[in-house]
PDB file of C-alpha atoms in Angstrom:
ATOM      1  CA  MET A 607       0.000   0.000   0.000  1.00 84.00           C
ATOM      2  CA  LYS A 608       1.208   3.509  -0.788  1.00 92.00           C
ATOM      3  CA  TYR A 609       1.110   6.073   2.019  1.00 93.00           C
ATOM      4  CA  GLU A 610       1.287   9.844   2.147  1.00 95.00           C
ATOM      5  CA  ILE A 611       2.604  12.121   4.884  1.00 96.00           C
ATOM      6  CA  VAL A 612       0.525  14.858   6.508  1.00 97.00           C
ATOM      7  CA  MET A 613       2.311  17.436   8.671  1.00 97.00           C
ATOM      8  CA  GLY A 614       1.693  20.635  10.571  1.00 97.00           C
ATOM      9  CA  LEU A 615       4.249  22.802  12.369  1.00 97.00           C
ATOM     10  CA  GLU A 616       4.444  24.624  15.673  1.00 97.00           C
ATOM     11  CA  VAL A 617       7.270  27.131  15.258  1.00 97.00           C
ATOM     12  CA  HIS A 618       8.542  28.800  18.443  1.00 97.00           C
ATOM     13  CA  VAL A 619      10.335  32.072  17.746  1.00 97.00           C
ATOM     14  CA  GLU A 620      12.136  34.045  20.461  1.00 97.00           C
ATOM     15  CA  LEU A 621      11.591  37.754  19.864  1.00 98.00           C
ATOM     16  CA  SER A 622      14.468  40.220  19.563  1.00 96.00           C
ATOM     17  CA  THR A 623      13.415  42.423  22.475  1.00 97.00           C
ATOM     18  CA  LYS A 624      16.028  43.688  24.934  1.00 97.00           C
ATOM     19  CA  THR A 625      14.084  42.570  27.997  1.00 98.00           C
ATOM     20  CA  LYS A 626      11.802  39.672  28.889  1.00 98.00           C
ATOM     21  CA  ILE A 627       8.057  39.555  28.364  1.00 98.00           C
ATOM     22  CA  PHE A 628       6.951  40.258  31.966  1.00 98.00           C
ATOM     23  CA  CYS A 629      10.051  41.691  33.697  1.00 97.00           C
ATOM     24  CA  GLY A 630      13.134  43.826  33.068  1.00 97.00           C
ATOM     25  CA  CYS A 631      15.702  41.004  32.868  1.00 98.00           C
ATOM     26  CA  THR A 632      17.901  40.895  29.786  1.00 97.00           C
ATOM     27  CA  THR A 633      17.150  38.473  26.948  1.00 97.00           C
ATOM     28  CA  ALA A 634      20.831  38.280  25.898  1.00 95.00           C
ATOM     29  CA  PHE A 635      21.928  34.776  24.919  1.00 91.00           C
ATOM     30  CA  GLY A 636      24.496  33.125  27.172  1.00 85.00           C
ATOM     31  CA  GLY A 637      25.752  34.564  30.429  1.00 90.00           C
ATOM     32  CA  LEU A 638      26.409  32.682  33.630  1.00 95.00           C
ATOM     33  CA  PRO A 639      23.648  30.165  34.403  1.00 93.00           C
ATOM     34  CA  ASN A 640      20.751  31.671  36.375  1.00 95.00           C
ATOM     35  CA  SER A 641      22.226  35.189  36.225  1.00 96.00           C
ATOM     36  CA  HIS A 642      19.527  36.741  33.991  1.00 97.00           C
ATOM     37  CA  THR A 643      16.720  36.176  36.493  1.00 97.00           C
ATOM     38  CA  CYS A 644      14.577  38.001  39.047  1.00 97.00           C
ATOM     39  CA  PRO A 645      11.637  37.150  41.353  1.00 97.00           C
ATOM     40  CA  VAL A 646       9.152  37.600  38.465  1.00 97.00           C
ATOM     41  CA  CYS A 647      10.685  35.192  35.944  1.00 95.00           C
ATOM     42  CA  LEU A 648      11.554  32.742  38.741  1.00 95.00           C
ATOM     43  CA  GLY A 649       7.938  32.737  39.917  1.00 93.00           C
ATOM     44  CA  MET A 650       8.662  33.853  43.472  1.00 95.00           C
ATOM     45  CA  PRO A 651       5.606  34.299  45.747  1.00 93.00           C
ATOM     46  CA  GLY A 652       4.183  37.807  45.618  1.00 93.00           C
ATOM     47  CA  SER A 653       5.913  38.835  42.394  1.00 95.00           C
ATOM     48  CA  LEU A 654       3.692  40.322  39.687  1.00 96.00           C
ATOM     49  CA  PRO A 655       4.214  40.391  35.898  1.00 97.00           C
ATOM     50  CA  VAL A 656       4.188  43.622  33.839  1.00 97.00           C
ATOM     51  CA  PHE A 657       3.674  43.214  30.092  1.00 97.00           C
ATOM     52  CA  ASN A 658       6.392  44.387  27.680  1.00 98.00           C
ATOM     53  CA  LYS A 659       4.657  46.268  24.817  1.00 97.00           C
ATOM     54  CA  ALA A 660       7.556  45.578  22.431  1.00 97.00           C
ATOM     55  CA  VAL A 661       6.483  41.906  22.436  1.00 98.00           C
ATOM     56  CA  ALA A 662       3.075  42.770  20.969  1.00 98.00           C
ATOM     57  CA  ASP A 663       4.725  45.149  18.462  1.00 97.00           C
ATOM     58  CA  LYS A 664       6.826  42.333  17.025  1.00 98.00           C
ATOM     59  CA  ALA A 665       3.969  39.813  17.124  1.00 98.00           C
ATOM     60  CA  ILE A 666       1.757  42.220  15.163  1.00 98.00           C
ATOM     61  CA  ARG A 667       4.463  42.733  12.528  1.00 97.00           C
ATOM     62  CA  ALA A 668       4.879  38.978  12.135  1.00 98.00           C
ATOM     63  CA  GLY A 669       1.113  38.574  11.801  1.00 98.00           C
ATOM     64  CA  LEU A 670       0.815  41.306   9.172  1.00 97.00           C
ATOM     65  CA  ALA A 671       3.680  39.775   7.167  1.00 97.00           C
ATOM     66  CA  LEU A 672       1.858  36.425   7.245  1.00 98.00           C
ATOM     67  CA  HIS A 673      -1.452  37.988   6.116  1.00 98.00           C
ATOM     68  CA  CYS A 674      -3.145  37.271   9.463  1.00 98.00           C
ATOM     69  CA  GLU A 675      -6.163  38.906  11.018  1.00 97.00           C
ATOM     70  CA  ILE A 676      -5.005  40.806  14.116  1.00 97.00           C
ATOM     71  CA  GLU A 677      -7.065  40.112  17.220  1.00 96.00           C
ATOM     72  CA  ARG A 678      -7.935  43.537  18.642  1.00 96.00           C
ATOM     73  CA  ASN A 679      -8.736  42.264  22.164  1.00 95.00           C
ATOM     74  CA  ASN A 680      -6.003  40.078  23.618  1.00 94.00           C
ATOM     75  CA  ARG A 681      -5.817  38.144  26.859  1.00 95.00           C
ATOM     76  CA  PHE A 682      -3.235  35.919  28.539  1.00 97.00           C
ATOM     77  CA  ASP A 683      -3.990  32.482  29.981  1.00 97.00           C
ATOM     78  CA  ARG A 684      -2.187  30.143  32.340  1.00 97.00           C
ATOM     79  CA  LYS A 685      -1.120  26.791  30.898  1.00 96.00           C
ATOM     80  CA  ASN A 686      -0.684  24.567  33.938  1.00 95.00           C
ATOM     81  CA  TYR A 687       1.836  21.746  33.977  1.00 89.00           C
ATOM     82  CA  PHE A 688       4.739  20.566  36.115  1.00 88.00           C
ATOM     83  CA  TYR A 689       8.200  20.335  34.587  1.00 87.00           C
ATOM     84  CA  PRO A 690      11.575  21.170  36.191  1.00 89.00           C
ATOM     85  CA  ASN A 691      12.361  24.030  33.785  1.00 91.00           C
ATOM     86  CA  LEU A 692       9.110  25.834  34.627  1.00 93.00           C
ATOM     87  CA  PRO A 693       9.541  27.331  38.130  1.00 93.00           C
ATOM     88  CA  LYS A 694       5.970  28.704  38.415  1.00 93.00           C
ATOM     89  CA  ASP A 695       4.444  25.329  37.444  1.00 93.00           C
ATOM     90  CA  TYR A 696       2.488  27.192  34.775  1.00 95.00           C
ATOM     91  CA  GLN A 697       3.346  29.022  31.565  1.00 96.00           C
ATOM     92  CA  ILE A 698       1.725  32.324  30.611  1.00 97.00           C
ATOM     93  CA  SER A 699       0.409  31.862  27.076  1.00 97.00           C
ATOM     94  CA  GLN A 700      -2.653  32.612  24.918  1.00 97.00           C
ATOM     95  CA  LEU A 701      -5.289  29.983  24.214  1.00 95.00           C
ATOM     96  CA  TYR A 702      -8.637  31.711  23.860  1.00 94.00           C
ATOM     97  CA  PHE A 703      -7.602  35.012  22.259  1.00 95.00           C
ATOM     98  CA  PRO A 704      -4.336  34.625  20.281  1.00 96.00           C
ATOM     99  CA  ILE A 705      -2.987  37.854  18.801  1.00 98.00           C
ATOM    100  CA  CYS A 706      -3.141  36.639  15.153  1.00 98.00           C
ATOM    101  CA  ARG A 707      -5.400  34.234  13.258  1.00 97.00           C
ATOM    102  CA  ASP A 708      -6.010  32.840   9.773  1.00 97.00           C
ATOM    103  CA  GLY A 709      -2.908  33.780   7.798  1.00 98.00           C
ATOM    104  CA  TRP A 710      -0.934  32.254   4.960  1.00 98.00           C
ATOM    105  CA  LEU A 711       2.478  32.108   3.313  1.00 98.00           C
ATOM    106  CA  GLU A 712       3.015  31.391  -0.376  1.00 97.00           C
ATOM    107  CA  LEU A 713       5.973  29.136  -1.187  1.00 96.00           C
ATOM    108  CA  GLU A 714       7.857  28.481  -4.405  1.00 93.00           C
ATOM    109  CA  LEU A 715       9.181  24.923  -4.362  1.00 91.00           C
ATOM    110  CA  HIS A 716      12.296  23.663  -6.114  1.00 88.00           C
ATOM    111  CA  ASP A 717      10.294  22.470  -9.144  1.00 88.00           C
ATOM    112  CA  HIS A 718       8.898  26.059  -9.425  1.00 89.00           C
ATOM    113  CA  SER A 719       5.414  24.956  -8.350  1.00 92.00           C
ATOM    114  CA  GLN A 720       3.489  27.090  -5.839  1.00 94.00           C
ATOM    115  CA  LYS A 721       2.278  25.964  -2.420  1.00 95.00           C
ATOM    116  CA  ARG A 722       0.171  27.972   0.028  1.00 97.00           C
ATOM    117  CA  VAL A 723       0.614  27.091   3.696  1.00 98.00           C
ATOM    118  CA  THR A 724      -2.143  28.388   5.950  1.00 98.00           C
ATOM    119  CA  ILE A 725      -1.498  29.732   9.455  1.00 98.00           C
ATOM    120  CA  ARG A 726      -4.054  28.794  12.084  1.00 98.00           C
ATOM    121  CA  GLU A 727      -2.813  31.252  14.702  1.00 98.00           C
ATOM    122  CA  ILE A 728       0.094  33.113  16.238  1.00 98.00           C
ATOM    123  CA  HIS A 729       0.119  33.542  19.999  1.00 98.00           C
ATOM    124  CA  MET A 730       2.443  35.221  22.498  1.00 98.00           C
ATOM    125  CA  GLU A 731       3.916  33.343  25.433  1.00 98.00           C
ATOM    126  CA  GLU A 732       6.950  33.102  27.712  1.00 97.00           C
ATOM    127  CA  ASP A 733       9.788  30.638  27.209  1.00 96.00           C
ATOM    128  CA  ALA A 734      10.793  28.073  29.828  1.00 95.00           C
ATOM    129  CA  GLY A 735      14.247  27.378  31.254  1.00 94.00           C
ATOM    130  CA  LYS A 736      16.796  25.048  29.714  1.00 91.00           C
ATOM    131  CA  LEU A 737      17.594  21.551  30.965  1.00 86.00           C
ATOM    132  CA  ILE A 738      21.247  20.554  30.601  1.00 85.00           C
ATOM    133  CA  HIS A 739      21.989  16.828  30.630  1.00 78.00           C
ATOM    134  CA  ASP A 740      25.551  15.669  31.318  1.00 79.00           C
ATOM    135  CA  ASN A 741      27.413  12.951  33.199  1.00 80.00           C
ATOM    136  CA  ALA A 742      26.799  14.720  36.509  1.00 79.00           C
ATOM    137  CA  GLY A 743      23.035  14.535  36.005  1.00 85.00           C
ATOM    138  CA  THR A 744      20.465  17.107  34.896  1.00 88.00           C
ATOM    139  CA  LEU A 745      21.109  20.787  35.559  1.00 91.00           C
ATOM    140  CA  ILE A 746      18.715  23.718  35.028  1.00 93.00           C
ATOM    141  CA  ASP A 747      19.523  27.175  33.662  1.00 95.00           C
ATOM    142  CA  TYR A 748      16.627  29.600  34.217  1.00 96.00           C
ATOM    143  CA  ASN A 749      18.122  32.449  32.132  1.00 96.00           C
ATOM    144  CA  ARG A 750      15.675  31.649  29.314  1.00 96.00           C
ATOM    145  CA  CYS A 751      12.600  31.746  31.598  1.00 96.00           C
ATOM    146  CA  GLY A 752      10.382  34.632  30.537  1.00 97.00           C
ATOM    147  CA  VAL A 753      12.109  35.289  27.206  1.00 97.00           C
ATOM    148  CA  PRO A 754       9.257  36.340  24.883  1.00 98.00           C
ATOM    149  CA  LEU A 755       8.066  33.938  22.221  1.00 97.00           C
ATOM    150  CA  ILE A 756       5.562  33.833  19.460  1.00 98.00           C
ATOM    151  CA  GLU A 757       4.305  30.401  18.474  1.00 98.00           C
ATOM    152  CA  ILE A 758       3.305  30.148  14.821  1.00 98.00           C
ATOM    153  CA  VAL A 759       0.883  27.245  14.350  1.00 98.00           C
ATOM    154  CA  THR A 760       0.187  26.027  10.819  1.00 98.00           C
ATOM    155  CA  ASN A 761      -2.609  23.831   9.570  1.00 97.00           C
ATOM    156  CA  PRO A 762      -1.630  20.294   8.431  1.00 97.00           C
ATOM    157  CA  ASP A 763      -0.748  21.492   4.920  1.00 97.00           C
ATOM    158  CA  PHE A 764       2.682  19.885   4.443  1.00 97.00           C
ATOM    159  CA  SER A 765       3.165  16.625   2.557  1.00 95.00           C
ATOM    160  CA  SER A 766       6.950  16.444   2.112  1.00 94.00           C
ATOM    161  CA  PRO A 767      10.181  17.404   3.918  1.00 94.00           C
ATOM    162  CA  GLU A 768      10.960  19.833   1.078  1.00 95.00           C
ATOM    163  CA  GLU A 769       7.813  21.847   1.756  1.00 96.00           C
ATOM    164  CA  VAL A 770       8.664  22.067   5.465  1.00 97.00           C
ATOM    165  CA  LEU A 771      12.238  23.230   4.796  1.00 96.00           C
ATOM    166  CA  VAL A 772      11.213  25.815   2.199  1.00 96.00           C
ATOM    167  CA  PHE A 773       8.582  27.183   4.609  1.00 97.00           C
ATOM    168  CA  LEU A 774      11.049  27.474   7.493  1.00 97.00           C
ATOM    169  CA  GLU A 775      13.721  29.096   5.311  1.00 96.00           C
ATOM    170  CA  ARG A 776      11.190  31.615   3.988  1.00 97.00           C
ATOM    171  CA  LEU A 777       9.905  32.284   7.503  1.00 97.00           C
ATOM    172  CA  GLN A 778      13.454  32.830   8.798  1.00 96.00           C
ATOM    173  CA  GLU A 779      14.218  35.344   6.048  1.00 96.00           C
ATOM    174  CA  MET A 780      11.011  37.264   6.717  1.00 96.00           C
ATOM    175  CA  LEU A 781      11.314  37.455  10.509  1.00 97.00           C
ATOM    176  CA  VAL A 782      15.000  38.451  10.440  1.00 97.00           C
ATOM    177  CA  TYR A 783      14.296  41.169   7.850  1.00 96.00           C
ATOM    178  CA  LEU A 784      11.468  42.585  10.003  1.00 95.00           C
ATOM    179  CA  ASP A 785      13.661  42.464  13.150  1.00 95.00           C
ATOM    180  CA  VAL A 786      11.123  40.197  14.817  1.00 97.00           C
ATOM    181  CA  SER A 787      13.804  37.626  15.723  1.00 97.00           C
ATOM    182  CA  ASP A 788      17.356  36.615  14.818  1.00 96.00           C
ATOM    183  CA  CYS A 789      15.990  33.059  14.210  1.00 95.00           C
ATOM    184  CA  LYS A 790      19.270  31.368  15.196  1.00 93.00           C
ATOM    185  CA  MET A 791      18.331  27.718  15.485  1.00 92.00           C
ATOM    186  CA  GLN A 792      21.740  26.889  17.001  1.00 89.00           C
ATOM    187  CA  GLU A 793      20.908  29.213  19.923  1.00 90.00           C
ATOM    188  CA  GLY A 794      17.316  28.028  20.244  1.00 89.00           C
ATOM    189  CA  SER A 795      15.725  31.295  19.114  1.00 94.00           C
ATOM    190  CA  MET A 796      13.804  29.384  16.431  1.00 95.00           C
ATOM    191  CA  ARG A 797      12.536  25.881  17.168  1.00 94.00           C
ATOM    192  CA  ALA A 798      10.066  23.832  15.163  1.00 95.00           C
ATOM    193  CA  ASP A 799       7.943  20.959  16.468  1.00 95.00           C
ATOM    194  CA  VAL A 800       6.614  18.666  13.738  1.00 96.00           C
ATOM    195  CA  ASN A 801       3.165  17.062  14.050  1.00 96.00           C
ATOM    196  CA  LEU A 802       3.229  14.130  11.634  1.00 97.00           C
ATOM    197  CA  SER A 803       0.865  11.368  10.584  1.00 96.00           C
ATOM    198  CA  VAL A 804       0.593   9.021   7.617  1.00 96.00           C
ATOM    199  CA  ARG A 805      -2.459   7.762   5.754  1.00 95.00           C
ATOM    200  CA  PRO A 806      -3.209   5.649   2.679  1.00 93.00           C
ATOM    201  CA  ALA A 807      -2.652   7.683  -0.483  1.00 91.00           C
ATOM    202  CA  GLY A 808      -5.880   9.365  -1.564  1.00 88.00           C
ATOM    203  CA  SER A 809      -7.569   9.033   1.835  1.00 90.00           C
ATOM    204  CA  GLN A 810      -9.242  12.151   3.260  1.00 89.00           C
ATOM    205  CA  GLU A 811      -9.055  10.992   6.889  1.00 91.00           C
ATOM    206  CA  TYR A 812      -6.102  11.972   9.024  1.00 93.00           C
ATOM    207  CA  GLY A 813      -4.004   9.317  10.702  1.00 94.00           C
ATOM    208  CA  THR A 814      -2.933   9.410  14.355  1.00 94.00           C
ATOM    209  CA  ARG A 815      -0.267  12.067  14.757  1.00 94.00           C
ATOM    210  CA  THR A 816       2.873  12.261  16.794  1.00 95.00           C
ATOM    211  CA  GLU A 817       4.682  15.445  17.820  1.00 95.00           C
ATOM    212  CA  MET A 818       8.469  15.532  17.447  1.00 94.00           C
ATOM    213  CA  LYS A 819      10.589  17.849  19.585  1.00 89.00           C
ATOM    214  CA  ASN A 820      14.300  18.653  19.995  1.00 83.00           C
ATOM    215  CA  LEU A 821      14.761  19.551  16.325  1.00 90.00           C
ATOM    216  CA  ASN A 822      17.660  21.999  16.353  1.00 86.00           C
ATOM    217  CA  SER A 823      18.518  22.379  12.662  1.00 92.00           C
ATOM    218  CA  LEU A 824      16.922  22.130   9.243  1.00 93.00           C
ATOM    219  CA  LYS A 825      18.956  18.984   8.584  1.00 93.00           C
ATOM    220  CA  ALA A 826      17.678  17.401  11.803  1.00 93.00           C
ATOM    221  CA  ILE A 827      14.089  18.243  10.805  1.00 95.00           C
ATOM    222  CA  GLN A 828      14.564  16.567   7.428  1.00 94.00           C
ATOM    223  CA  ARG A 829      16.053  13.429   9.006  1.00 95.00           C
ATOM    224  CA  ALA A 830      13.369  13.289  11.699  1.00 95.00           C
ATOM    225  CA  ILE A 831      10.541  13.470   9.157  1.00 96.00           C
ATOM    226  CA  ALA A 832      12.065  10.646   7.118  1.00 95.00           C
ATOM    227  CA  PHE A 833      12.539   8.428  10.181  1.00 95.00           C
ATOM    228  CA  GLU A 834       9.159   9.070  11.800  1.00 96.00           C
ATOM    229  CA  SER A 835       7.147   8.603   8.591  1.00 96.00           C
ATOM    230  CA  GLU A 836       8.898   5.294   7.910  1.00 95.00           C
ATOM    231  CA  ARG A 837       8.367   4.213  11.537  1.00 96.00           C
ATOM    232  CA  GLN A 838       4.632   4.921  11.380  1.00 96.00           C
ATOM    233  CA  ILE A 839       4.246   3.135   8.042  1.00 96.00           C
ATOM    234  CA  GLN A 840       6.021   0.079   9.449  1.00 95.00           C
ATOM    235  CA  VAL A 841       3.724   0.056  12.503  1.00 95.00           C
ATOM    236  CA  LEU A 842       0.628   0.160  10.260  1.00 94.00           C
ATOM    237  CA  GLU A 843       1.890  -2.493   7.838  1.00 93.00           C
ATOM    238  CA  GLU A 844       2.581  -4.829  10.747  1.00 93.00           C
ATOM    239  CA  GLY A 845      -1.041  -4.463  11.855  1.00 93.00           C
ATOM    240  CA  GLY A 846      -0.360  -2.154  14.777  1.00 94.00           C
ATOM    241  CA  ALA A 847      -1.761   1.257  15.678  1.00 93.00           C
ATOM    242  CA  VAL A 848       0.199   4.490  15.930  1.00 94.00           C
ATOM    243  CA  LYS A 849       0.060   6.037  19.413  1.00 93.00           C
ATOM    244  CA  GLN A 850      -0.661   9.746  19.816  1.00 93.00           C
ATOM    245  CA  GLU A 851       2.399  10.873  21.720  1.00 93.00           C
ATOM    246  CA  THR A 852       5.227  13.375  21.991  1.00 92.00           C
ATOM    247  CA  ARG A 853       8.555  12.034  20.761  1.00 94.00           C
ATOM    248  CA  ARG A 854      12.092  13.336  21.274  1.00 91.00           C
ATOM    249  CA  TRP A 855      14.452  13.367  18.300  1.00 92.00           C
ATOM    250  CA  ASP A 856      18.009  12.130  18.969  1.00 90.00           C
ATOM    251  CA  ASP A 857      20.160  13.489  16.159  1.00 88.00           C
ATOM    252  CA  GLU A 858      23.212  11.383  17.064  1.00 87.00           C
ATOM    253  CA  GLN A 859      21.292   8.101  16.890  1.00 90.00           C
ATOM    254  CA  GLY A 860      19.035   9.257  14.073  1.00 91.00           C
ATOM    255  CA  GLU A 861      15.891   8.057  15.858  1.00 91.00           C
ATOM    256  CA  SER A 862      12.905   9.456  17.734  1.00 89.00           C
ATOM    257  CA  PHE A 863      11.944   8.152  21.165  1.00 90.00           C
ATOM    258  CA  ALA A 864       8.654   8.336  23.047  1.00 90.00           C
ATOM    259  CA  MET A 865       8.624  11.016  25.786  1.00 85.00           C
ATOM    260  CA  ARG A 866       5.017  11.132  26.970  1.00 77.00           C
ATOM    261  CA  SER A 867       1.454  10.764  25.749  1.00 76.00           C
ATOM    262  CA  LYS A 868       0.316  13.742  23.688  1.00 67.00           C
ATOM    263  CA  GLU A 869      -1.635  16.229  25.787  1.00 68.00           C
ATOM    264  CA  ASN A 870      -4.776  18.035  24.698  1.00 73.00           C
ATOM    265  CA  ALA A 871      -5.803  21.555  25.725  1.00 72.00           C
ATOM    266  CA  GLN A 872      -8.024  20.317  28.572  1.00 80.00           C
ATOM    267  CA  ASP A 873      -5.050  18.517  30.151  1.00 84.00           C
ATOM    268  CA  TYR A 874      -3.399  21.886  30.822  1.00 89.00           C
ATOM    269  CA  ARG A 875      -6.411  23.348  32.689  1.00 93.00           C
ATOM    270  CA  TYR A 876      -6.150  26.749  31.014  1.00 95.00           C
ATOM    271  CA  PHE A 877      -7.735  29.730  32.717  1.00 95.00           C
ATOM    272  CA  PRO A 878      -7.330  33.523  32.293  1.00 96.00           C
ATOM    273  CA  ASP A 879      -4.266  34.899  34.069  1.00 96.00           C
ATOM    274  CA  PRO A 880      -5.627  37.049  36.934  1.00 96.00           C
ATOM    275  CA  ASP A 881      -2.441  39.157  37.203  1.00 96.00           C
ATOM    276  CA  LEU A 882      -2.487  40.578  33.655  1.00 96.00           C
ATOM    277  CA  LEU A 883      -4.931  43.051  32.136  1.00 94.00           C
ATOM    278  CA  PRO A 884      -6.420  42.492  28.662  1.00 95.00           C
ATOM    279  CA  ILE A 885      -4.605  44.235  25.797  1.00 96.00           C
ATOM    280  CA  HIS A 886      -6.571  46.258  23.243  1.00 96.00           C
ATOM    281  CA  ILE A 887      -4.931  46.912  19.878  1.00 97.00           C
ATOM    282  CA  GLY A 888      -6.434  50.086  18.474  1.00 96.00           C
ATOM    283  CA  ASP A 889      -6.337  51.510  14.931  1.00 96.00           C
ATOM    284  CA  GLU A 890      -3.418  53.861  15.664  1.00 96.00           C
ATOM    285  CA  TRP A 891      -1.273  51.074  17.096  1.00 97.00           C
ATOM    286  CA  LEU A 892      -1.994  48.810  14.122  1.00 96.00           C
ATOM    287  CA  GLU A 893      -1.286  51.595  11.619  1.00 95.00           C
ATOM    288  CA  GLU A 894       2.011  52.388  13.356  1.00 95.00           C
ATOM    289  CA  MET A 895       3.118  48.761  12.917  1.00 95.00           C
ATOM    290  CA  ARG A 896       2.121  48.801   9.241  1.00 94.00           C
ATOM    291  CA  ASN A 897       4.106  51.994   8.679  1.00 93.00           C
ATOM    292  CA  ARG A 898       7.224  50.497  10.278  1.00 89.00           C
ATOM    293  CA  MET A 899       7.127  47.694   7.709  1.00 87.00           C
ATOM    294  CA  THR A 900       7.168  49.972   4.663  1.00 75.00           C
TER     295      THR A 900
END
């Protein structure tokens, strides 16, 4: 039986602001571990976040470049989960009112054909800390906590590794040109998670998808897609069923490994963040962002 691949992307882009999304700590890459922190980004009791307007400025510019509708009334939500690199035990994100919706990006593929990839949404959120695994065990650097992100979520429009790579290269060029982000994958300022499933060729039903993380280069993304699609096809041809799960890509071994079952939105118990006011994007603000892009 012939199979086809169906993929969507979740692209996390660290924004090129000088300070973090809810505090005045620097966003500079590097530095001594845990030196770019304060009570706010460490989630200390009694500390309160203050929103950095430059984050919304850059998110709006990214949304306009991707032909999105800009959500005029924005709100932040708490995404609740426990993980060592998240000191508050929740991440401030946007579920119900993301800043951008319903965009698209036109691609020219290597055979000169055209492909339109549609953007479901772009939302603002804070980054988590970094786990460092070595022979001594697992260490945590919280410098990255609170660095502002936008997450660009596509619809499942990709059917080949080439389409994914062309999209990411085009997106990198655009966001660097607009000074939204430096998009340095080697420093983690652009990271792409791949949601992938396979189905019989010609079928209109989606297969069970997996989400692949730890993809730190375009080459790694290409290799991961090839491995995971072949793995899923083998599971189906042997009469098994693909599990919906999050998988970690190991670039040295050239394989993906199961991390955890794939969560849905209800698993995170989202609710509006009570410490942050809604953000209204008026006509003057939107026009100012458009003018900066010309």
